[in-house]
Amino acid sequence: MRALLFTIWYQLVIFFRLKESLFFIWMFPLLLFAVFGSLWSWGNAGYVPFLLTGILGLVITNEGFYAVGAVVRDYYTSGLIRYIGKLPTGIVAFFIGYAVSRFVSLIIISLLLCILSFLMFDYWVSLVDFAQIMIGALVGVVILGSIGLCISFSGVKRSSTNAIMNILGYSMLFTSDAFYPVSEINKKMSVVGDCMPLNGILRLMRTGQTTWWLLLLYFVVSISVFVLLYRRHQYTR
């Protein structure tokens, strides 16, 4: 347990020292929330909680694709995984510590968004709503992280995998009910968004209900493909 706690602390220290990561994971979402909320929330109090979970959807997408998929891939391609395997804590404890540190970071940005929503828009997130949001966020990171792993280990070049994740990420964000209610504005586009996992994750954070079969399908297919790609990767190495 002590080794695991040390690993979590070590990962958090590394994260806090990366200024670019702090900006894109913490400051950028807060800035988007402040700007979009100021522009579109006047006369529409329901938009603030809608936007708050939508901004978290953006954060979850980035976490799943880049903090899970891309990072794990880099550990293997750089050979760092061999060094991690020789650590006293072991590979399992290292990755558990990394996962917990990422979720702690997600909790912090969620708390900051809740505080900002109260200070700027006088909207207070209850403990029940916050717990519901965190459950949805955890499910989201698992689903999108499995997709990120699948893409990252697909065998194409790093620049190509990043491009694929960018295209997929922005497609999910702008066809889903993340920043504005696409389902009420454009029915045809909302059909595309409903076929992607982000809308289901957003519904889970907002209402506690979702299309579980679709999220489970994405998870099972992505993990299965990742395992096959990982085994092939190990064989070729």
mmCIF file of N, CA and C in Angstrom, residues 23-24 28 32 36 54-55 57-62 65-66 144 147 151 161-180 182 189 192-193 196-199 202:
data_model
loop_
_atom_site.group_PDB
_atom_site.id
_atom_site.type_symbol
_atom_site.label_atom_id
_atom_site.label_comp_id
_atom_site.label_asym_id
_atom_site.label_seq_id
_atom_site.Cartn_x
_atom_site.Cartn_y
_atom_site.Cartn_z
ATOM 1 N N PHE A 23 -2.240 23.596 -18.260
ATOM 2 C CA PHE A 23 -3.040 24.556 -19.022
ATOM 3 C C PHE A 23 -4.162 23.851 -19.779
ATOM 4 N N PHE A 24 -3.822 22.820 -20.544
ATOM 5 C CA PHE A 24 -4.824 22.195 -21.408
ATOM 6 C C PHE A 24 -5.825 21.351 -20.625
ATOM 7 N N PHE A 28 -7.577 25.599 -19.594
ATOM 8 C CA PHE A 28 -8.346 25.723 -20.830
ATOM 9 C C PHE A 28 -9.823 25.369 -20.632
ATOM 10 N N LEU A 32 -12.959 27.972 -21.158
ATOM 11 C CA LEU A 32 -14.100 27.679 -22.024
ATOM 12 C C LEU A 32 -15.412 27.791 -21.254
ATOM 13 N N PHE A 36 -18.132 30.488 -22.544
ATOM 14 C CA PHE A 36 -19.395 29.983 -23.077
ATOM 15 C C PHE A 36 -20.545 30.254 -22.112
ATOM 16 N N GLY A 54 -20.703 19.212 -20.125
ATOM 17 C CA GLY A 54 -20.152 19.187 -21.478
ATOM 18 C C GLY A 54 -18.659 19.462 -21.488
ATOM 19 N N ILE A 55 -18.225 20.432 -20.677
ATOM 20 C CA ILE A 55 -16.792 20.717 -20.563
ATOM 21 C C ILE A 55 -16.062 19.516 -19.974
ATOM 22 N N GLY A 57 -16.967 16.526 -20.418
ATOM 23 C CA GLY A 57 -16.901 15.583 -21.524
ATOM 24 C C GLY A 57 -15.671 15.807 -22.382
ATOM 25 N N LEU A 58 -15.329 17.081 -22.596
ATOM 26 C CA LEU A 58 -14.101 17.426 -23.320
ATOM 27 C C LEU A 58 -12.874 16.923 -22.562
ATOM 28 N N VAL A 59 -12.849 17.163 -21.254
ATOM 29 C CA VAL A 59 -11.714 16.729 -20.425
ATOM 30 C C VAL A 59 -11.586 15.210 -20.442
ATOM 31 N N ILE A 60 -12.711 14.511 -20.315
ATOM 32 C CA ILE A 60 -12.703 13.048 -20.301
ATOM 33 C C ILE A 60 -12.194 12.499 -21.628
ATOM 34 N N THR A 61 -12.619 13.124 -22.738
ATOM 35 C CA THR A 61 -12.151 12.688 -24.055
ATOM 36 C C THR A 61 -10.635 12.804 -24.167
ATOM 37 N N ASN A 62 -10.101 13.940 -23.725
ATOM 38 C CA ASN A 62 -8.647 14.129 -23.766
ATOM 39 C C ASN A 62 -7.931 13.153 -22.841
ATOM 40 N N PHE A 65 -8.100 9.530 -24.500
ATOM 41 C CA PHE A 65 -7.303 9.363 -25.711
ATOM 42 C C PHE A 65 -5.815 9.585 -25.466
ATOM 43 N N TYR A 66 -5.480 10.663 -24.779
ATOM 44 C CA TYR A 66 -4.075 11.072 -24.696
ATOM 45 C C TYR A 66 -3.394 10.680 -23.382
ATOM 46 N N LEU A 144 -13.497 5.590 -23.140
ATOM 47 C CA LEU A 144 -12.674 6.329 -24.099
ATOM 48 C C LEU A 144 -11.208 5.937 -24.003
ATOM 49 N N ILE A 147 -10.799 2.904 -26.137
ATOM 50 C CA ILE A 147 -10.746 3.295 -27.552
ATOM 51 C C ILE A 147 -9.388 3.909 -27.871
ATOM 52 N N ILE A 151 -6.649 2.630 -30.718
ATOM 53 C CA ILE A 151 -6.097 3.469 -31.784
ATOM 54 C C ILE A 151 -4.577 3.567 -31.662
ATOM 55 N N THR A 161 -1.839 8.356 -35.592
ATOM 56 C CA THR A 161 -2.753 8.003 -34.504
ATOM 57 C C THR A 161 -3.272 9.254 -33.807
ATOM 58 N N ASN A 162 -2.399 10.265 -33.630
ATOM 59 C CA ASN A 162 -2.850 11.527 -33.034
ATOM 60 C C ASN A 162 -3.892 12.205 -33.914
ATOM 61 N N ALA A 163 -3.690 12.146 -35.233
ATOM 62 C CA ALA A 163 -4.656 12.742 -36.158
ATOM 63 C C ALA A 163 -5.993 12.007 -36.077
ATOM 64 N N ILE A 164 -5.943 10.676 -35.997
ATOM 65 C CA ILE A 164 -7.176 9.895 -35.890
ATOM 66 C C ILE A 164 -7.925 10.236 -34.606
ATOM 67 N N MET A 165 -7.177 10.345 -33.502
ATOM 68 C CA MET A 165 -7.821 10.672 -32.230
ATOM 69 C C MET A 165 -8.384 12.089 -32.243
ATOM 70 N N ASN A 166 -7.697 13.014 -32.893
ATOM 71 C CA ASN A 166 -8.219 14.376 -33.007
ATOM 72 C C ASN A 166 -9.521 14.403 -33.798
ATOM 73 N N ILE A 167 -9.526 13.714 -34.935
ATOM 74 C CA ILE A 167 -10.733 13.679 -35.774
ATOM 75 C C ILE A 167 -11.893 13.036 -35.026
ATOM 76 N N LEU A 168 -11.629 11.897 -34.392
ATOM 77 C CA LEU A 168 -12.683 11.209 -33.657
ATOM 78 C C LEU A 168 -13.162 12.029 -32.470
ATOM 79 N N GLY A 169 -12.219 12.648 -31.756
ATOM 80 C CA GLY A 169 -12.584 13.446 -30.589
ATOM 81 C C GLY A 169 -13.448 14.634 -30.944
ATOM 82 N N TYR A 170 -13.038 15.398 -31.952
ATOM 83 C CA TYR A 170 -13.824 16.565 -32.356
ATOM 84 C C TYR A 170 -15.153 16.154 -32.966
ATOM 85 N N SER A 171 -15.182 15.023 -33.657
ATOM 86 C CA SER A 171 -16.446 14.539 -34.222
ATOM 87 C C SER A 171 -17.435 14.228 -33.104
ATOM 88 N N MET A 172 -16.955 13.590 -32.036
ATOM 89 C CA MET A 172 -17.833 13.290 -30.907
ATOM 90 C C MET A 172 -18.313 14.558 -30.223
ATOM 91 N N LEU A 173 -17.401 15.510 -30.023
ATOM 92 C CA LEU A 173 -17.761 16.739 -29.303
ATOM 93 C C LEU A 173 -18.801 17.562 -30.040
ATOM 94 N N PHE A 174 -18.653 17.691 -31.356
ATOM 95 C CA PHE A 174 -19.521 18.595 -32.100
ATOM 96 C C PHE A 174 -20.755 17.925 -32.681
ATOM 97 N N THR A 175 -20.896 16.612 -32.512
ATOM 98 C CA THR A 175 -22.142 15.948 -32.896
ATOM 99 C C THR A 175 -22.925 15.488 -31.664
ATOM 100 N N SER A 176 -22.362 15.715 -30.478
ATOM 101 C CA SER A 176 -23.017 15.319 -29.228
ATOM 102 C C SER A 176 -23.611 16.539 -28.540
ATOM 103 N N ASP A 177 -24.311 16.284 -27.458
ATOM 104 C CA ASP A 177 -24.889 17.373 -26.655
ATOM 105 C C ASP A 177 -23.885 17.850 -25.615
ATOM 106 N N ALA A 178 -22.683 18.217 -26.067
ATOM 107 C CA ALA A 178 -21.646 18.653 -25.135
ATOM 108 C C ALA A 178 -21.760 20.146 -24.837
ATOM 109 N N PHE A 179 -21.656 20.980 -25.871
ATOM 110 C CA PHE A 179 -21.659 22.427 -25.675
ATOM 111 C C PHE A 179 -22.999 23.073 -26.005
ATOM 112 N N TYR A 180 -23.787 22.404 -26.840
ATOM 113 C CA TYR A 180 -25.114 22.914 -27.190
ATOM 114 C C TYR A 180 -25.997 21.711 -27.535
ATOM 115 N N VAL A 182 -27.478 19.573 -29.576
ATOM 116 C CA VAL A 182 -27.548 19.177 -30.982
ATOM 117 C C VAL A 182 -28.815 18.380 -31.263
ATOM 118 N N MET A 189 -27.855 15.208 -37.372
ATOM 119 C CA MET A 189 -26.538 15.187 -36.740
ATOM 120 C C MET A 189 -26.596 14.485 -35.386
ATOM 121 N N VAL A 192 -25.913 10.811 -35.541
ATOM 122 C CA VAL A 192 -24.481 10.486 -35.561
ATOM 123 C C VAL A 192 -23.917 10.537 -34.143
ATOM 124 N N GLY A 193 -24.281 11.587 -33.394
ATOM 125 C CA GLY A 193 -23.799 11.712 -32.028
ATOM 126 C C GLY A 193 -24.257 10.590 -31.128
ATOM 127 N N MET A 196 -22.146 7.478 -31.126
ATOM 128 C CA MET A 196 -20.829 7.592 -30.507
ATOM 129 C C MET A 196 -20.967 7.532 -28.986
ATOM 130 N N PRO A 197 -19.895 7.188 -28.273
ATOM 131 C CA PRO A 197 -20.017 6.957 -26.829
ATOM 132 C C PRO A 197 -20.185 8.208 -25.976
ATOM 133 N N LEU A 198 -19.785 9.379 -26.481
ATOM 134 C CA LEU A 198 -19.776 10.563 -25.615
ATOM 135 C C LEU A 198 -21.174 10.956 -25.169
ATOM 136 N N ASN A 199 -22.171 10.861 -26.050
ATOM 137 C CA ASN A 199 -23.527 11.222 -25.648
ATOM 138 C C ASN A 199 -24.020 10.350 -24.497
ATOM 139 N N LEU A 202 -22.358 11.578 -21.344
ATOM 140 C CA LEU A 202 -22.952 12.838 -20.890
ATOM 141 C C LEU A 202 -24.311 12.597 -20.229
#
